[in-house]
């Protein structure tokens, strides 16, 4: 435990989030599909979600600027920029490069990382390995998603689950015994069909009747089952690798996909509610952004004490899974704050999805 092969662990020195202002409540959804606030709250724990009026990179940009300010770093200090997203603005060039340009960084390596909702935990592992090898090269990991862009608002089983948002973290070398202590990642590809957009990418028939049609395919019960099993195993494995017990963990920041998944996971681990961070009620599932948003809010709420041992765990399309244990440093306050904001918008959640609803209602099956 402590150092990896004599190399420094990475510590998170800056954190930030960006939630677009437009709120879509369960009651709003109930006006456009056959659902209810009662059903959604009871089955998922979600009460509302945010709908973005800007692209993924813009959400990531604001979260990244806030994280850099919290770390007391300039954009140009960053040597590696990882954008974790399953909803990038562009595929060519990668969206990380767009983010790098907008940040004003001129030299960092930049790449997109798509591991679905597990993206940030994968990014954290890459950041830790990079810092171990290149301690003078800080890493910026951004989880940014505009998942509502994918949604068919006539499909009540998927449309109620997701929201937009971004979170970011700056990684730098930790003091001995602190920072990322252990990680454990994996992917159960055989079960991957349970969650996919099967007809988007080069598999699309570009010359067919309607190349803009694609669908989020989803087996909710299967994902639920796999998520609890996969995240529990990832937690148990990473704890064993770190030679720690559940009792040693001060705070769990789990991926926020469904409150019942979080509760089933923490029951299985024997973890009491007071040590589990949840914000799913306000934001729904923001995929790779859930953990950096959760970490930022946990810090804002004073739930991360100096020296705290934190377990982060996620599960997502692939089906990927991952867990990480880190020991927080002495500083739980941002070094400075950043006034960066999204471009102003007076559009409402229902207003932002109106065009998509119209499209899906009129689209031939
Ligand atoms: N409103 C009202 N009724 C609904 C809705 C809705 N929004 N959605 C489904 N129902 C109905 C179904 O049609 C079904 O009706 P029926 O019994 O007449 O057939 C009934 O509710 C029960 O459906 P189930 O699928 O059994 O409901 P369940 O309790 O499993 O909850 C859910 C469904 C919320 C999708 C759950 O399975 C889930 O959260 N799965 C994981 C999803 C997930 O996490 N996705 C994110 C991507 S992966 C990740 O991030 C981990």
mmCIF file of N, CA, C and O and ligand atoms in Angstrom, residues 29 33-37 39-40 42-44 46 116-118 147 155-162 194-195 216 218-228 231 255-261 285-287 290 314-317 319-320, ligand 1:
data_model
loop_
_atom_site.group_PDB
_atom_site.id
_atom_site.type_symbol
_atom_site.label_atom_id
_atom_site.label_comp_id
_atom_site.label_asym_id
_atom_site.label_seq_id
_atom_site.Cartn_x
_atom_site.Cartn_y
_atom_site.Cartn_z
ATOM 1 N N UNK A 29 -42.090 15.271 -17.018
ATOM 2 C CA UNK A 29 -42.078 14.076 -17.865
ATOM 3 C C UNK A 29 -43.466 13.450 -17.963
ATOM 4 O O UNK A 29 -43.864 12.950 -19.017
ATOM 5 N N UNK A 33 -45.328 11.672 -21.312
ATOM 6 C CA UNK A 33 -45.293 10.205 -21.437
ATOM 7 C C UNK A 33 -46.081 9.577 -20.283
ATOM 8 O O UNK A 33 -46.373 10.245 -19.282
ATOM 9 N N UNK A 34 -46.368 8.290 -20.443
ATOM 10 C CA UNK A 34 -47.187 7.594 -19.450
ATOM 11 C C UNK A 34 -46.312 7.180 -18.260
ATOM 12 O O UNK A 34 -45.832 6.051 -18.177
ATOM 13 N N UNK A 35 -46.075 8.138 -17.377
ATOM 14 C CA UNK A 35 -45.281 7.863 -16.176
ATOM 15 C C UNK A 35 -45.786 8.766 -15.051
ATOM 16 O O UNK A 35 -46.717 9.543 -15.240
ATOM 17 N N UNK A 36 -45.162 8.649 -13.886
ATOM 18 C CA UNK A 36 -45.585 9.492 -12.761
ATOM 19 C C UNK A 36 -44.395 9.745 -11.848
ATOM 20 O O UNK A 36 -43.440 8.952 -11.809
ATOM 21 N N UNK A 37 -44.479 10.844 -11.113
ATOM 22 C CA UNK A 37 -43.434 11.162 -10.130
ATOM 23 C C UNK A 37 -43.300 10.000 -9.141
ATOM 24 O O UNK A 37 -42.186 9.581 -8.803
ATOM 25 N N UNK A 39 -43.922 6.742 -9.517
ATOM 26 C CA UNK A 39 -43.231 5.568 -10.073
ATOM 27 C C UNK A 39 -41.732 5.835 -10.146
ATOM 28 O O UNK A 39 -40.912 5.012 -9.724
ATOM 29 N N UNK A 40 -41.364 6.990 -10.680
ATOM 30 C CA UNK A 40 -39.935 7.268 -10.905
ATOM 31 C C UNK A 40 -39.183 7.353 -9.569
ATOM 32 O O UNK A 40 -38.100 6.771 -9.408
ATOM 33 N N UNK A 42 -40.067 6.014 -6.656
ATOM 34 C CA UNK A 42 -40.040 4.706 -5.986
ATOM 35 C C UNK A 42 -39.054 3.736 -6.641
ATOM 36 O O UNK A 42 -38.315 3.035 -5.968
ATOM 37 N N UNK A 43 -39.010 3.719 -7.983
ATOM 38 C CA UNK A 43 -38.162 2.737 -8.678
ATOM 39 C C UNK A 43 -36.730 3.189 -8.908
ATOM 40 O O UNK A 43 -35.860 2.375 -9.192
ATOM 41 N N UNK A 44 -36.488 4.531 -8.861
ATOM 42 C CA UNK A 44 -35.135 5.002 -9.196
ATOM 43 C C UNK A 44 -34.545 5.980 -8.179
ATOM 44 O O UNK A 44 -33.325 6.158 -8.153
ATOM 45 N N UNK A 46 -34.953 9.115 -8.494
ATOM 46 C CA UNK A 46 -34.729 10.367 -9.241
ATOM 47 C C UNK A 46 -35.970 11.266 -9.113
ATOM 48 O O UNK A 46 -37.102 10.806 -9.289
ATOM 49 N N UNK A 116 -18.326 4.208 -20.917
ATOM 50 C CA UNK A 116 -19.670 4.424 -20.401
ATOM 51 C C UNK A 116 -19.604 5.110 -19.043
ATOM 52 O O UNK A 116 -18.751 5.967 -18.796
ATOM 53 N N UNK A 117 -20.490 4.690 -18.160
ATOM 54 C CA UNK A 117 -20.586 5.349 -16.853
ATOM 55 C C UNK A 117 -19.354 5.126 -15.984
ATOM 56 O O UNK A 117 -19.179 5.805 -14.974
ATOM 57 N N UNK A 118 -18.494 4.164 -16.364
ATOM 58 C CA UNK A 118 -17.275 3.898 -15.585
ATOM 59 C C UNK A 118 -16.132 4.820 -16.002
ATOM 60 O O UNK A 118 -15.029 4.744 -15.461
ATOM 61 N N UNK A 147 -26.098 13.227 -22.276
ATOM 62 C CA UNK A 147 -26.744 11.957 -22.624
ATOM 63 C C UNK A 147 -28.182 12.139 -23.082
ATOM 64 O O UNK A 147 -28.716 11.288 -23.797
ATOM 65 N N UNK A 155 -39.877 6.706 -24.980
ATOM 66 C CA UNK A 155 -39.526 5.444 -24.300
ATOM 67 C C UNK A 155 -39.417 5.698 -22.793
ATOM 68 O O UNK A 155 -38.372 6.154 -22.320
ATOM 69 N N UNK A 156 -40.464 5.396 -22.074
ATOM 70 C CA UNK A 156 -40.481 5.779 -20.654
ATOM 71 C C UNK A 156 -39.473 5.023 -19.799
ATOM 72 O O UNK A 156 -39.037 5.513 -18.759
ATOM 73 N N UNK A 157 -39.078 3.804 -20.238
ATOM 74 C CA UNK A 157 -38.151 3.032 -19.396
ATOM 75 C C UNK A 157 -36.741 3.624 -19.397
ATOM 76 O O UNK A 157 -36.016 3.494 -18.409
ATOM 77 N N UNK A 158 -36.338 4.289 -20.498
ATOM 78 C CA UNK A 158 -35.000 4.895 -20.515
ATOM 79 C C UNK A 158 -35.032 6.403 -20.294
ATOM 80 O O UNK A 158 -34.140 6.952 -19.641
ATOM 81 N N UNK A 159 -36.063 7.071 -20.820
ATOM 82 C CA UNK A 159 -36.047 8.541 -20.837
ATOM 83 C C UNK A 159 -36.021 9.152 -19.437
ATOM 84 O O UNK A 159 -35.518 10.255 -19.252
ATOM 85 N N UNK A 160 -36.553 8.437 -18.449
ATOM 86 C CA UNK A 160 -36.641 9.030 -17.110
ATOM 87 C C UNK A 160 -35.308 8.951 -16.338
ATOM 88 O O UNK A 160 -35.179 9.559 -15.276
ATOM 89 N N UNK A 161 -34.331 8.208 -16.874
ATOM 90 C CA UNK A 161 -33.155 7.865 -16.058
ATOM 91 C C UNK A 161 -31.986 8.850 -16.141
ATOM 92 O O UNK A 161 -31.194 8.924 -15.220
ATOM 93 N N UNK A 162 -31.857 9.548 -17.282
ATOM 94 C CA UNK A 162 -30.596 10.241 -17.547
ATOM 95 C C UNK A 162 -30.700 11.758 -17.459
ATOM 96 O O UNK A 162 -31.783 12.335 -17.632
ATOM 97 N N UNK A 194 -26.696 -5.710 -23.228
ATOM 98 C CA UNK A 194 -27.757 -5.236 -22.330
ATOM 99 C C UNK A 194 -27.910 -3.719 -22.376
ATOM 100 O O UNK A 194 -28.927 -3.183 -21.937
ATOM 101 N N UNK A 195 -26.895 -3.024 -22.880
ATOM 102 C CA UNK A 195 -26.949 -1.556 -22.927
ATOM 103 C C UNK A 195 -26.131 -1.077 -24.114
ATOM 104 O O UNK A 195 -24.899 -1.075 -24.060
ATOM 105 N N UNK A 216 -31.216 3.805 -28.209
ATOM 106 C CA UNK A 216 -30.564 3.294 -27.003
ATOM 107 C C UNK A 216 -31.290 2.012 -26.594
ATOM 108 O O UNK A 216 -32.450 2.050 -26.201
ATOM 109 N N UNK A 218 -31.756 -1.370 -24.259
ATOM 110 C CA UNK A 218 -31.604 -1.331 -22.823
ATOM 111 C C UNK A 218 -32.386 -2.467 -22.178
ATOM 112 O O UNK A 218 -33.574 -2.640 -22.456
ATOM 113 N N UNK A 219 -31.706 -3.274 -21.389
ATOM 114 C CA UNK A 219 -32.397 -4.301 -20.613
ATOM 115 C C UNK A 219 -32.217 -3.930 -19.139
ATOM 116 O O UNK A 219 -31.247 -4.332 -18.490
ATOM 117 N N UNK A 220 -33.156 -3.116 -18.641
ATOM 118 C CA UNK A 220 -33.014 -2.518 -17.313
ATOM 119 C C UNK A 220 -32.793 -3.528 -16.202
ATOM 120 O O UNK A 220 -31.923 -3.350 -15.353
ATOM 121 N N UNK A 221 -33.561 -4.625 -16.250
ATOM 122 C CA UNK A 221 -33.439 -5.617 -15.154
ATOM 123 C C UNK A 221 -32.079 -6.292 -15.177
ATOM 124 O O UNK A 221 -31.478 -6.545 -14.129
ATOM 125 N N UNK A 222 -31.581 -6.600 -16.403
ATOM 126 C CA UNK A 222 -30.282 -7.253 -16.529
ATOM 127 C C UNK A 222 -29.165 -6.302 -16.070
ATOM 128 O O UNK A 222 -28.249 -6.695 -15.346
ATOM 129 N N UNK A 223 -29.265 -5.022 -16.471
ATOM 130 C CA UNK A 223 -28.226 -4.063 -16.048
ATOM 131 C C UNK A 223 -28.253 -3.911 -14.527
ATOM 132 O O UNK A 223 -27.205 -3.857 -13.875
ATOM 133 N N UNK A 224 -29.447 -3.842 -13.984
ATOM 134 C CA UNK A 224 -29.599 -3.714 -12.533
ATOM 135 C C UNK A 224 -28.839 -4.850 -11.838
ATOM 136 O O UNK A 224 -28.021 -4.629 -10.940
ATOM 137 N N UNK A 225 -29.113 -6.073 -12.287
ATOM 138 C CA UNK A 225 -28.512 -7.264 -11.672
ATOM 139 C C UNK A 225 -26.977 -7.234 -11.825
ATOM 140 O O UNK A 225 -26.229 -7.429 -10.873
ATOM 141 N N UNK A 226 -26.544 -6.962 -13.059
ATOM 142 C CA UNK A 226 -25.097 -6.945 -13.335
ATOM 143 C C UNK A 226 -24.405 -5.809 -12.570
ATOM 144 O O UNK A 226 -23.261 -5.946 -12.138
ATOM 145 N N UNK A 227 -25.092 -4.669 -12.446
ATOM 146 C CA UNK A 227 -24.468 -3.513 -11.788
ATOM 147 C C UNK A 227 -24.206 -3.809 -10.317
ATOM 148 O O UNK A 227 -23.121 -3.519 -9.797
ATOM 149 N N UNK A 228 -25.183 -4.404 -9.645
ATOM 150 C CA UNK A 228 -25.001 -4.702 -8.212
ATOM 151 C C UNK A 228 -23.874 -5.732 -8.056
ATOM 152 O O UNK A 228 -22.950 -5.542 -7.249
ATOM 153 N N UNK A 231 -20.347 -4.147 -9.279
ATOM 154 C CA UNK A 231 -19.779 -3.125 -8.385
ATOM 155 C C UNK A 231 -19.394 -3.736 -7.041
ATOM 156 O O UNK A 231 -18.377 -3.353 -6.450
ATOM 157 N N UNK A 255 -21.367 5.408 -8.450
ATOM 158 C CA UNK A 255 -22.070 5.877 -9.645
ATOM 159 C C UNK A 255 -23.559 5.993 -9.323
ATOM 160 O O UNK A 255 -24.117 5.162 -8.613
ATOM 161 N N UNK A 256 -24.189 7.034 -9.850
ATOM 162 C CA UNK A 256 -25.599 7.296 -9.531
ATOM 163 C C UNK A 256 -26.463 6.902 -10.735
ATOM 164 O O UNK A 256 -26.682 7.720 -11.639
ATOM 165 N N UNK A 257 -26.901 5.635 -10.775
ATOM 166 C CA UNK A 257 -27.748 5.172 -11.881
ATOM 167 C C UNK A 257 -29.175 4.925 -11.404
ATOM 168 O O UNK A 257 -30.132 5.157 -12.137
ATOM 169 N N UNK A 258 -29.282 4.421 -10.182
ATOM 170 C CA UNK A 258 -30.582 4.106 -9.602
ATOM 171 C C UNK A 258 -30.343 3.980 -8.095
ATOM 172 O O UNK A 258 -29.426 3.262 -7.674
ATOM 173 N N UNK A 259 -31.124 4.670 -7.289
ATOM 174 C CA UNK A 259 -30.892 4.635 -5.839
ATOM 175 C C UNK A 259 -31.017 3.211 -5.297
ATOM 176 O O UNK A 259 -30.324 2.833 -4.359
ATOM 177 N N UNK A 260 -31.869 2.402 -5.946
ATOM 178 C CA UNK A 260 -32.018 1.013 -5.479
ATOM 179 C C UNK A 260 -30.751 0.207 -5.766
ATOM 180 O O UNK A 260 -30.414 -0.716 -5.023
ATOM 181 N N UNK A 261 -30.048 0.543 -6.862
ATOM 182 C CA UNK A 261 -28.760 -0.139 -7.146
ATOM 183 C C UNK A 261 -27.747 0.242 -6.056
ATOM 184 O O UNK A 261 -27.033 -0.611 -5.520
ATOM 185 N N UNK A 285 -28.946 10.056 -13.818
ATOM 186 C CA UNK A 285 -27.686 9.420 -14.199
ATOM 187 C C UNK A 285 -26.972 10.290 -15.230
ATOM 188 O O UNK A 285 -27.420 10.403 -16.362
ATOM 189 N N UNK A 286 -25.853 10.893 -14.823
ATOM 190 C CA UNK A 286 -25.047 11.701 -15.750
ATOM 191 C C UNK A 286 -23.812 10.925 -16.195
ATOM 192 O O UNK A 286 -22.793 11.514 -16.555
ATOM 193 N N UNK A 287 -23.904 9.599 -16.168
ATOM 194 C CA UNK A 287 -22.873 8.701 -16.690
ATOM 195 C C UNK A 287 -21.484 9.018 -16.105
ATOM 196 O O UNK A 287 -21.332 9.051 -14.892
ATOM 197 N N UNK A 290 -21.035 11.393 -12.978
ATOM 198 C CA UNK A 290 -21.642 11.268 -11.642
ATOM 199 C C UNK A 290 -20.593 11.317 -10.525
ATOM 200 O O UNK A 290 -20.822 11.963 -9.502
ATOM 201 N N UNK A 314 -18.044 2.338 -9.968
ATOM 202 C CA UNK A 314 -18.972 2.616 -11.073
ATOM 203 C C UNK A 314 -19.162 1.389 -11.945
ATOM 204 O O UNK A 314 -18.391 0.416 -11.870
ATOM 205 N N UNK A 315 -20.194 1.497 -12.787
ATOM 206 C CA UNK A 315 -20.592 0.403 -13.667
ATOM 207 C C UNK A 315 -21.253 1.026 -14.887
ATOM 208 O O UNK A 315 -21.971 2.009 -14.754
ATOM 209 N N UNK A 316 -21.001 0.491 -16.068
ATOM 210 C CA UNK A 316 -21.640 1.122 -17.222
ATOM 211 C C UNK A 316 -21.560 0.310 -18.490
ATOM 212 O O UNK A 316 -21.203 -0.885 -18.466
ATOM 213 N N UNK A 317 -21.872 0.949 -19.617
ATOM 214 C CA UNK A 317 -21.919 0.265 -20.910
ATOM 215 C C UNK A 317 -20.583 -0.414 -21.173
ATOM 216 O O UNK A 317 -19.518 0.116 -20.891
ATOM 217 N N UNK A 319 -20.115 -4.384 -20.743
ATOM 218 C CA UNK A 319 -20.418 -3.687 -19.489
ATOM 219 C C UNK A 319 -19.131 -3.516 -18.683
ATOM 220 O O UNK A 319 -18.478 -4.520 -18.347
ATOM 221 N N UNK A 320 -18.759 -2.285 -18.421
ATOM 222 C CA UNK A 320 -17.524 -2.004 -17.697
ATOM 223 C C UNK A 320 -17.799 -1.812 -16.213
ATOM 224 O O UNK A 320 -18.909 -1.446 -15.821
HETATM 225 N N1 LIG B 1 -43.097 4.936 -15.625
HETATM 226 C C1 LIG B 1 -44.071 4.066 -15.309
HETATM 227 N N2 LIG B 1 -43.960 2.754 -15.527
HETATM 228 C C2 LIG B 1 -42.810 2.301 -16.079
HETATM 229 C C3 LIG B 1 -41.752 3.159 -16.437
HETATM 230 C C4 LIG B 1 -41.930 4.543 -16.175
HETATM 231 N N3 LIG B 1 -40.982 5.449 -16.458
HETATM 232 N N4 LIG B 1 -40.747 2.421 -16.956
HETATM 233 C C5 LIG B 1 -41.150 1.152 -16.934
HETATM 234 N N5 LIG B 1 -42.398 1.071 -16.417
HETATM 235 C C6 LIG B 1 -43.227 -0.113 -16.210
HETATM 236 C C7 LIG B 1 -42.820 -1.272 -17.083
HETATM 237 O O1 LIG B 1 -43.411 -1.157 -18.364
HETATM 238 C C8 LIG B 1 -43.339 -2.444 -16.301
HETATM 239 O O2 LIG B 1 -44.711 -2.582 -16.553
HETATM 240 P P1 LIG B 1 -45.369 -4.042 -16.704
HETATM 241 O O3 LIG B 1 -45.137 -4.693 -15.371
HETATM 242 O O4 LIG B 1 -46.798 -3.731 -16.997
HETATM 243 O O5 LIG B 1 -44.634 -4.691 -17.831
HETATM 244 C C9 LIG B 1 -43.203 -1.997 -14.847
HETATM 245 O O6 LIG B 1 -43.037 -0.577 -14.881
HETATM 246 C C10 LIG B 1 -42.010 -2.619 -14.135
HETATM 247 O O7 LIG B 1 -40.885 -2.557 -14.990
HETATM 248 P P2 LIG B 1 -39.482 -3.109 -14.565
HETATM 249 O O8 LIG B 1 -38.551 -3.012 -15.729
HETATM 250 O O9 LIG B 1 -39.624 -4.425 -13.880
HETATM 251 O O10 LIG B 1 -39.086 -2.050 -13.450
HETATM 252 P P3 LIG B 1 -37.829 -2.039 -12.553
HETATM 253 O O11 LIG B 1 -38.230 -1.999 -11.155
HETATM 254 O O12 LIG B 1 -36.809 -3.068 -12.997
HETATM 255 O O13 LIG B 1 -37.195 -0.618 -12.902
HETATM 256 C C11 LIG B 1 -35.473 0.393 -14.224
HETATM 257 C C12 LIG B 1 -36.802 -0.325 -14.237
HETATM 258 C C13 LIG B 1 -35.644 1.714 -13.472
HETATM 259 C C14 LIG B 1 -35.042 0.700 -15.672
HETATM 260 C C15 LIG B 1 -34.415 -0.467 -13.503
HETATM 261 O O14 LIG B 1 -34.425 -1.766 -14.041
HETATM 262 C C16 LIG B 1 -33.032 0.103 -13.621
HETATM 263 O O15 LIG B 1 -32.729 1.138 -13.075
HETATM 264 N N6 LIG B 1 -32.101 -0.593 -14.292
HETATM 265 C C17 LIG B 1 -30.761 -0.108 -14.457
HETATM 266 C C18 LIG B 1 -30.771 0.970 -15.450
HETATM 267 C C19 LIG B 1 -29.520 1.732 -15.515
HETATM 268 O O16 LIG B 1 -28.842 1.861 -14.600
HETATM 269 N N7 LIG B 1 -29.214 2.317 -16.641
HETATM 270 C C20 LIG B 1 -28.131 3.208 -16.779
HETATM 271 C C21 LIG B 1 -27.090 2.787 -17.653
HETATM 272 S S1 LIG B 1 -26.093 1.598 -16.949
HETATM 273 C C22 LIG B 1 -25.545 2.252 -15.584
HETATM 274 O O17 LIG B 1 -25.415 3.437 -15.473
HETATM 275 C C23 LIG B 1 -25.296 1.361 -14.542
#
